[in-house]
Amino acid sequence: NAGVTQTPKFQVLKTGQSMTLQCAQDMNHEYMSWYRQDPGMGLRLIHYSVGAGITDQGEVPNGYNVSRSTTEDFPLRLLSAAPSQTSVYFCASSYTGVHGYTFGSGTRLTVV
Amino acid sequence: KNEVEQSPQNLTAQEGEFITINCSYSVGISALHWLQQHPGGGIVSLFMLSSGKKKHGRLIATINIQEKHSSLHITASHPRDSAVYICAVDDYNNNDMRFGAGTRLTVKP
């Protein structure tokens, strides 16, 4: 099925560990983005990309890295996990400025 | 102050009622989105609009650019409409996306 695929769905990390959240879409969307959702704060944009080779920071980029080597993939890297990064993470994609967003199913990350 | 404010925060309705959720924003935008987040956590895009009005089934979204205000209406509400509805804007000054805190809707049979 076409859409946005996020992996893993759940992850527990120890403080200081690193990991990569994967996001892939098969709709040839130009725009891809990562968000975190925390109770009482709503969704916040972490990083986004308007095309392969182009990334930019959103509202809360600290502690996260991204890259966009292909149109399909937009991984999110946590280099040294902190408890403050415990959250639910969503990846989304769209045709820039034309259609709405397609969201992945989310990754629930706990940092202990 | 959040750039995107939604009201109400929580809304309980009886099946069949007409529902309105409001969204006000303070930044310049290129588009406004209404999203639905199901109890299981998945997020679905309902509407993307930059002017006027859009309708999809029992859902209607309107936007007034001059007043920086949008509304989401649900006609003949049903328990399956129970979800969190999120307003989000594309901030064209920052090329950024800003979200409201969401409105939790519960429709009782």
PDB file of C-alpha atoms in Angstrom:
ATOM      1  CA  ASN A   1       0.000   0.000   0.000  1.00  0.00           C
ATOM      2  CA  ALA A   2       1.217   3.474  -0.851  1.00  0.00           C
ATOM      3  CA  GLY A   3       1.956   5.691   2.102  1.00  0.00           C
ATOM      4  CA  VAL A   4       4.502   6.669   4.714  1.00  0.00           C
ATOM      5  CA  THR A   5       6.235   3.853   6.570  1.00  0.00           C
ATOM      6  CA  GLN A   6       7.842   4.507   9.928  1.00  0.00           C
ATOM      7  CA  THR A   7       9.974   2.072  11.869  1.00  0.00           C
ATOM      8  CA  PRO A   8      10.191   1.060  14.619  1.00  0.00           C
ATOM      9  CA  LYS A   9       6.767   1.523  16.240  1.00  0.00           C
ATOM     10  CA  PHE A  10       8.176   1.338  19.762  1.00  0.00           C
ATOM     11  CA  GLN A  11      11.670   1.845  21.138  1.00  0.00           C
ATOM     12  CA  VAL A  12      13.250   2.097  24.568  1.00  0.00           C
ATOM     13  CA  LEU A  13      16.710   3.662  24.789  1.00  0.00           C
ATOM     14  CA  LYS A  14      19.112   4.298  27.591  1.00  0.00           C
ATOM     15  CA  THR A  15      20.398   7.834  28.098  1.00  0.00           C
ATOM     16  CA  GLY A  16      23.363   8.445  25.804  1.00  0.00           C
ATOM     17  CA  GLN A  17      22.485   5.770  23.258  1.00  0.00           C
ATOM     18  CA  SER A  18      22.060   6.629  19.619  1.00  0.00           C
ATOM     19  CA  MET A  19      19.456   5.433  17.167  1.00  0.00           C
ATOM     20  CA  THR A  20      17.833   6.202  13.853  1.00  0.00           C
ATOM     21  CA  LEU A  21      14.117   6.434  13.232  1.00  0.00           C
ATOM     22  CA  GLN A  22      13.336   5.404   9.695  1.00  0.00           C
ATOM     23  CA  CYS A  23      10.807   7.063   7.405  1.00  0.00           C
ATOM     24  CA  ALA A  24      10.090   6.043   3.832  1.00  0.00           C
ATOM     25  CA  GLN A  25       7.414   7.097   1.336  1.00  0.00           C
ATOM     26  CA  ASP A  26       6.582   5.692  -2.085  1.00  0.00           C
ATOM     27  CA  MET A  27       4.449   8.546  -3.412  1.00  0.00           C
ATOM     28  CA  ASN A  28       7.304  10.592  -4.925  1.00  0.00           C
ATOM     29  CA  HIS A  29       6.546  13.421  -2.516  1.00  0.00           C
ATOM     30  CA  GLU A  30       9.000  16.313  -2.490  1.00  0.00           C
ATOM     31  CA  TYR A  31       8.347  17.433   1.064  1.00  0.00           C
ATOM     32  CA  MET A  32       9.093  15.288   4.113  1.00  0.00           C
ATOM     33  CA  SER A  33       9.131  16.251   7.761  1.00  0.00           C
ATOM     34  CA  TRP A  34       9.532  14.976  11.295  1.00  0.00           C
ATOM     35  CA  TYR A  35       7.414  15.989  14.294  1.00  0.00           C
ATOM     36  CA  ARG A  36       7.298  15.153  17.933  1.00  0.00           C
ATOM     37  CA  GLN A  37       4.109  15.047  19.956  1.00  0.00           C
ATOM     38  CA  ASP A  38       4.179  15.604  23.695  1.00  0.00           C
ATOM     39  CA  PRO A  39       1.202  15.663  26.075  1.00  0.00           C
ATOM     40  CA  GLY A  40      -0.263  19.140  26.401  1.00  0.00           C
ATOM     41  CA  MET A  41       2.057  20.595  23.745  1.00  0.00           C
ATOM     42  CA  GLY A  42       0.703  19.319  20.479  1.00  0.00           C
ATOM     43  CA  LEU A  43       2.847  18.507  17.477  1.00  0.00           C
ATOM     44  CA  ARG A  44       6.097  20.373  16.907  1.00  0.00           C
ATOM     45  CA  LEU A  45       8.222  20.371  13.764  1.00  0.00           C
ATOM     46  CA  ILE A  46      11.769  19.010  14.237  1.00  0.00           C
ATOM     47  CA  HIS A  47      13.288  19.024  10.732  1.00  0.00           C
ATOM     48  CA  TYR A  48      11.984  19.100   7.213  1.00  0.00           C
ATOM     49  CA  SER A  49      13.153  18.603   3.651  1.00  0.00           C
ATOM     50  CA  VAL A  50      11.817  20.097   0.415  1.00  0.00           C
ATOM     51  CA  GLY A  51      13.693  17.631  -1.764  1.00  0.00           C
ATOM     52  CA  ALA A  52      16.645  15.260  -1.996  1.00  0.00           C
ATOM     53  CA  GLY A  53      19.819  16.885  -0.675  1.00  0.00           C
ATOM     54  CA  ILE A  54      17.945  19.725   1.070  1.00  0.00           C
ATOM     55  CA  THR A  55      17.093  19.808   4.775  1.00  0.00           C
ATOM     56  CA  ASP A  56      16.250  22.555   7.223  1.00  0.00           C
ATOM     57  CA  GLN A  57      15.456  23.016  10.886  1.00  0.00           C
ATOM     58  CA  GLY A  58      12.018  23.342  12.347  1.00  0.00           C
ATOM     59  CA  GLU A  59      10.894  24.562  15.735  1.00  0.00           C
ATOM     60  CA  VAL A  60      12.743  22.012  17.921  1.00  0.00           C
ATOM     61  CA  PRO A  61      15.824  20.720  16.047  1.00  0.00           C
ATOM     62  CA  ASN A  62      18.320  20.401  18.919  1.00  0.00           C
ATOM     63  CA  GLY A  63      19.493  16.860  19.570  1.00  0.00           C
ATOM     64  CA  TYR A  64      18.355  15.566  16.173  1.00  0.00           C
ATOM     65  CA  ASN A  65      20.028  15.173  12.783  1.00  0.00           C
ATOM     66  CA  VAL A  66      18.488  14.385   9.414  1.00  0.00           C
ATOM     67  CA  SER A  67      19.616  13.705   5.882  1.00  0.00           C
ATOM     68  CA  ARG A  68      17.795  13.281   2.573  1.00  0.00           C
ATOM     69  CA  SER A  69      19.920  11.323   0.147  1.00  0.00           C
ATOM     70  CA  THR A  70      16.910  10.013  -1.810  1.00  0.00           C
ATOM     71  CA  THR A  71      13.386  11.262  -2.456  1.00  0.00           C
ATOM     72  CA  GLU A  72      11.956   8.220  -0.657  1.00  0.00           C
ATOM     73  CA  ASP A  73      13.839   8.219   2.655  1.00  0.00           C
ATOM     74  CA  PHE A  74      14.165  10.752   5.456  1.00  0.00           C
ATOM     75  CA  PRO A  75      15.774   9.222   8.568  1.00  0.00           C
ATOM     76  CA  LEU A  76      15.892  11.005  11.915  1.00  0.00           C
ATOM     77  CA  ARG A  77      18.980  10.429  14.061  1.00  0.00           C
ATOM     78  CA  LEU A  78      19.330  10.830  17.781  1.00  0.00           C
ATOM     79  CA  LEU A  79      23.073  10.973  18.452  1.00  0.00           C
ATOM     80  CA  SER A  80      22.931  10.870  22.258  1.00  0.00           C
ATOM     81  CA  ALA A  81      19.445  10.227  23.594  1.00  0.00           C
ATOM     82  CA  ALA A  82      18.170  12.207  26.574  1.00  0.00           C
ATOM     83  CA  PRO A  83      15.054  11.661  28.715  1.00  0.00           C
ATOM     84  CA  SER A  84      13.676  14.935  27.299  1.00  0.00           C
ATOM     85  CA  GLN A  85      13.450  13.185  23.932  1.00  0.00           C
ATOM     86  CA  THR A  86      10.851  10.755  25.245  1.00  0.00           C
ATOM     87  CA  SER A  87       7.949  11.422  22.908  1.00  0.00           C
ATOM     88  CA  VAL A  88       5.881  10.135  20.030  1.00  0.00           C
ATOM     89  CA  TYR A  89       7.501  10.890  16.678  1.00  0.00           C
ATOM     90  CA  PHE A  90       5.647  11.263  13.394  1.00  0.00           C
ATOM     91  CA  CYS A  91       6.997  11.482   9.892  1.00  0.00           C
ATOM     92  CA  ALA A  92       4.919  13.063   7.118  1.00  0.00           C
ATOM     93  CA  SER A  93       5.196  13.805   3.428  1.00  0.00           C
ATOM     94  CA  SER A  94       3.372  15.861   0.804  1.00  0.00           C
ATOM     95  CA  TYR A  95       3.551  17.400  -2.635  1.00  0.00           C
ATOM     96  CA  THR A  96       4.791  20.825  -1.635  1.00  0.00           C
ATOM     97  CA  GLY A  97       2.032  23.421  -1.624  1.00  0.00           C
ATOM     98  CA  VAL A  98      -0.469  21.264  -3.443  1.00  0.00           C
ATOM     99  CA  HIS A  99      -1.957  18.578  -1.274  1.00  0.00           C
ATOM    100  CA  GLY A 100      -2.303  17.795   2.387  1.00  0.00           C
ATOM    101  CA  TYR A 101       0.071  15.657   4.340  1.00  0.00           C
ATOM    102  CA  THR A 102       0.307  11.891   4.650  1.00  0.00           C
ATOM    103  CA  PHE A 103       1.474  10.831   8.098  1.00  0.00           C
ATOM    104  CA  GLY A 104       3.279   7.720   9.225  1.00  0.00           C
ATOM    105  CA  SER A 105       1.834   5.665  12.065  1.00  0.00           C
ATOM    106  CA  GLY A 106       4.270   7.058  14.627  1.00  0.00           C
ATOM    107  CA  THR A 107       7.135   5.848  16.800  1.00  0.00           C
ATOM    108  CA  ARG A 108       6.766   5.838  20.565  1.00  0.00           C
ATOM    109  CA  LEU A 109      10.227   6.465  22.012  1.00  0.00           C
ATOM    110  CA  THR A 110      11.096   6.203  25.679  1.00  0.00           C
ATOM    111  CA  VAL A 111      14.511   7.272  26.960  1.00  0.00           C
ATOM    112  CA  VAL A 112      15.376   5.993  30.426  1.00  0.00           C
TER     113      VAL A 112
ATOM    114  CA  LYS B   1       1.362  32.743  23.220  1.00  0.00           C
ATOM    115  CA  ASN B   2       0.886  29.935  20.734  1.00  0.00           C
ATOM    116  CA  GLU B   3       0.658  31.069  17.134  1.00  0.00           C
ATOM    117  CA  VAL B   4      -2.277  28.703  16.605  1.00  0.00           C
ATOM    118  CA  GLU B   5      -5.135  28.647  19.085  1.00  0.00           C
ATOM    119  CA  GLN B   6      -7.991  26.153  18.994  1.00  0.00           C
ATOM    120  CA  SER B   7     -11.286  26.147  20.822  1.00  0.00           C
ATOM    121  CA  PRO B   8     -12.763  24.382  22.547  1.00  0.00           C
ATOM    122  CA  GLN B   9     -10.109  22.118  24.059  1.00  0.00           C
ATOM    123  CA  ASN B  10     -12.665  19.423  24.773  1.00  0.00           C
ATOM    124  CA  LEU B  11     -16.092  18.902  23.292  1.00  0.00           C
ATOM    125  CA  THR B  12     -18.741  16.312  24.095  1.00  0.00           C
ATOM    126  CA  ALA B  13     -21.749  15.964  21.826  1.00  0.00           C
ATOM    127  CA  GLN B  14     -24.697  13.671  21.326  1.00  0.00           C
ATOM    128  CA  GLU B  15     -24.938  11.666  18.135  1.00  0.00           C
ATOM    129  CA  GLY B  16     -26.536  13.721  15.393  1.00  0.00           C
ATOM    130  CA  GLU B  17     -25.475  17.118  16.693  1.00  0.00           C
ATOM    131  CA  PHE B  18     -23.785  19.769  14.541  1.00  0.00           C
ATOM    132  CA  ILE B  19     -20.221  20.373  15.702  1.00  0.00           C
ATOM    133  CA  THR B  20     -17.979  23.401  15.243  1.00  0.00           C
ATOM    134  CA  ILE B  21     -14.301  23.600  16.127  1.00  0.00           C
ATOM    135  CA  ASN B  22     -12.522  26.922  15.793  1.00  0.00           C
ATOM    136  CA  CYS B  23      -8.932  27.833  14.947  1.00  0.00           C
ATOM    137  CA  SER B  24      -7.302  31.268  15.110  1.00  0.00           C
ATOM    138  CA  TYR B  25      -3.750  32.004  14.044  1.00  0.00           C
ATOM    139  CA  SER B  26      -1.440  34.974  14.345  1.00  0.00           C
ATOM    140  CA  VAL B  27       1.162  34.361  11.626  1.00  0.00           C
ATOM    141  CA  GLY B  28       1.106  34.821   7.879  1.00  0.00           C
ATOM    142  CA  ILE B  29       0.237  31.558   6.238  1.00  0.00           C
ATOM    143  CA  SER B  30       0.345  29.912   2.859  1.00  0.00           C
ATOM    144  CA  ALA B  31      -2.144  27.207   3.839  1.00  0.00           C
ATOM    145  CA  LEU B  32      -4.117  25.840   6.786  1.00  0.00           C
ATOM    146  CA  HIS B  33      -4.646  22.167   7.548  1.00  0.00           C
ATOM    147  CA  TRP B  34      -7.193  20.244   9.555  1.00  0.00           C
ATOM    148  CA  LEU B  35      -5.974  16.891  10.850  1.00  0.00           C
ATOM    149  CA  GLN B  36      -7.746  14.081  12.665  1.00  0.00           C
ATOM    150  CA  GLN B  37      -5.939  11.936  15.212  1.00  0.00           C
ATOM    151  CA  HIS B  38      -7.696   8.719  16.111  1.00  0.00           C
ATOM    152  CA  PRO B  39      -7.635   7.218  19.611  1.00  0.00           C
ATOM    153  CA  GLY B  40      -5.057   4.720  18.350  1.00  0.00           C
ATOM    154  CA  GLY B  41      -2.730   7.602  17.508  1.00  0.00           C
ATOM    155  CA  GLY B  42      -2.800   7.668  13.708  1.00  0.00           C
ATOM    156  CA  ILE B  43      -3.063  11.085  12.032  1.00  0.00           C
ATOM    157  CA  VAL B  44      -5.108  11.700   8.913  1.00  0.00           C
ATOM    158  CA  SER B  45      -5.155  14.876   6.852  1.00  0.00           C
ATOM    159  CA  LEU B  46      -8.751  16.079   6.411  1.00  0.00           C
ATOM    160  CA  PHE B  47      -8.362  19.378   4.600  1.00  0.00           C
ATOM    161  CA  MET B  48      -5.770  21.734   3.244  1.00  0.00           C
ATOM    162  CA  LEU B  49      -7.125  25.168   2.363  1.00  0.00           C
ATOM    163  CA  SER B  50      -5.890  28.648   1.638  1.00  0.00           C
ATOM    164  CA  SER B  51      -9.209  30.357   0.962  1.00  0.00           C
ATOM    165  CA  GLY B  52     -12.951  29.838   1.039  1.00  0.00           C
ATOM    166  CA  LYS B  53     -14.555  26.557   1.910  1.00  0.00           C
ATOM    167  CA  LYS B  54     -14.099  22.849   1.318  1.00  0.00           C
ATOM    168  CA  LYS B  55     -16.500  19.973   1.905  1.00  0.00           C
ATOM    169  CA  HIS B  56     -15.901  16.259   2.187  1.00  0.00           C
ATOM    170  CA  GLY B  57     -18.865  14.136   3.182  1.00  0.00           C
ATOM    171  CA  ARG B  58     -20.159  15.424   6.528  1.00  0.00           C
ATOM    172  CA  LEU B  59     -17.103  17.601   7.120  1.00  0.00           C
ATOM    173  CA  ILE B  60     -16.855  21.237   6.095  1.00  0.00           C
ATOM    174  CA  ALA B  61     -13.846  23.522   6.554  1.00  0.00           C
ATOM    175  CA  THR B  62     -13.867  27.267   6.097  1.00  0.00           C
ATOM    176  CA  ILE B  63     -11.189  29.899   6.323  1.00  0.00           C
ATOM    177  CA  ASN B  64     -11.285  33.692   6.583  1.00  0.00           C
ATOM    178  CA  ILE B  65      -7.833  34.978   5.669  1.00  0.00           C
ATOM    179  CA  GLN B  66      -8.568  38.569   6.703  1.00  0.00           C
ATOM    180  CA  GLU B  67      -9.713  37.503  10.168  1.00  0.00           C
ATOM    181  CA  LYS B  68      -7.067  34.745  10.445  1.00  0.00           C
ATOM    182  CA  HIS B  69      -9.702  32.250  11.463  1.00  0.00           C
ATOM    183  CA  SER B  70     -10.841  28.821  10.343  1.00  0.00           C
ATOM    184  CA  SER B  71     -13.665  26.535  11.395  1.00  0.00           C
ATOM    185  CA  LEU B  72     -14.227  22.823  11.046  1.00  0.00           C
ATOM    186  CA  HIS B  73     -17.843  21.717  11.031  1.00  0.00           C
ATOM    187  CA  ILE B  74     -19.181  18.190  11.378  1.00  0.00           C
ATOM    188  CA  THR B  75     -22.792  17.664  10.425  1.00  0.00           C
ATOM    189  CA  ALA B  76     -24.846  14.777  11.845  1.00  0.00           C
ATOM    190  CA  SER B  77     -22.042  13.736  14.183  1.00  0.00           C
ATOM    191  CA  HIS B  78     -21.469  10.052  14.861  1.00  0.00           C
ATOM    192  CA  PRO B  79     -19.519   8.204  17.585  1.00  0.00           C
ATOM    193  CA  ARG B  80     -16.906   7.252  14.982  1.00  0.00           C
ATOM    194  CA  ASP B  81     -16.099  10.984  14.674  1.00  0.00           C
ATOM    195  CA  SER B  82     -14.647  10.822  18.197  1.00  0.00           C
ATOM    196  CA  ALA B  83     -11.032  11.884  17.825  1.00  0.00           C
ATOM    197  CA  VAL B  84      -8.656  14.774  18.378  1.00  0.00           C
ATOM    198  CA  TYR B  85      -8.915  17.428  15.651  1.00  0.00           C
ATOM    199  CA  ILE B  86      -5.795  19.479  15.050  1.00  0.00           C
ATOM    200  CA  CYS B  87      -5.443  22.760  13.220  1.00  0.00           C
ATOM    201  CA  ALA B  88      -2.058  23.468  11.638  1.00  0.00           C
ATOM    202  CA  VAL B  89      -0.706  26.319   9.508  1.00  0.00           C
ATOM    203  CA  ASP B  90       2.130  26.604   6.999  1.00  0.00           C
ATOM    204  CA  ASP B  91       3.988  29.709   8.208  1.00  0.00           C
ATOM    205  CA  TYR B  92       5.297  31.238   4.972  1.00  0.00           C
ATOM    206  CA  ASN B  93       7.710  33.583   6.764  1.00  0.00           C
ATOM    207  CA  ASN B  94       9.611  30.725   8.403  1.00  0.00           C
ATOM    208  CA  ASN B  95       8.752  27.971   5.917  1.00  0.00           C
ATOM    209  CA  ASP B  96       7.583  26.170   9.028  1.00  0.00           C
ATOM    210  CA  MET B  97       4.471  24.365  10.218  1.00  0.00           C
ATOM    211  CA  ARG B  98       2.757  25.330  13.467  1.00  0.00           C
ATOM    212  CA  PHE B  99       0.113  23.294  15.254  1.00  0.00           C
ATOM    213  CA  GLY B 100      -2.741  23.982  17.572  1.00  0.00           C
ATOM    214  CA  ALA B 101      -3.011  21.911  20.746  1.00  0.00           C
ATOM    215  CA  GLY B 102      -5.994  20.017  19.380  1.00  0.00           C
ATOM    216  CA  THR B 103      -9.672  19.635  20.241  1.00  0.00           C
ATOM    217  CA  ARG B 104     -10.733  16.350  21.786  1.00  0.00           C
ATOM    218  CA  LEU B 105     -14.197  15.461  20.474  1.00  0.00           C
ATOM    219  CA  THR B 106     -16.337  12.759  22.046  1.00  0.00           C
ATOM    220  CA  VAL B 107     -19.620  11.888  20.384  1.00  0.00           C
ATOM    221  CA  LYS B 108     -21.956   9.826  22.532  1.00  0.00           C
ATOM    222  CA  PRO B 109     -24.559   7.484  21.045  1.00  0.00           C
TER     223      PRO B 109
END
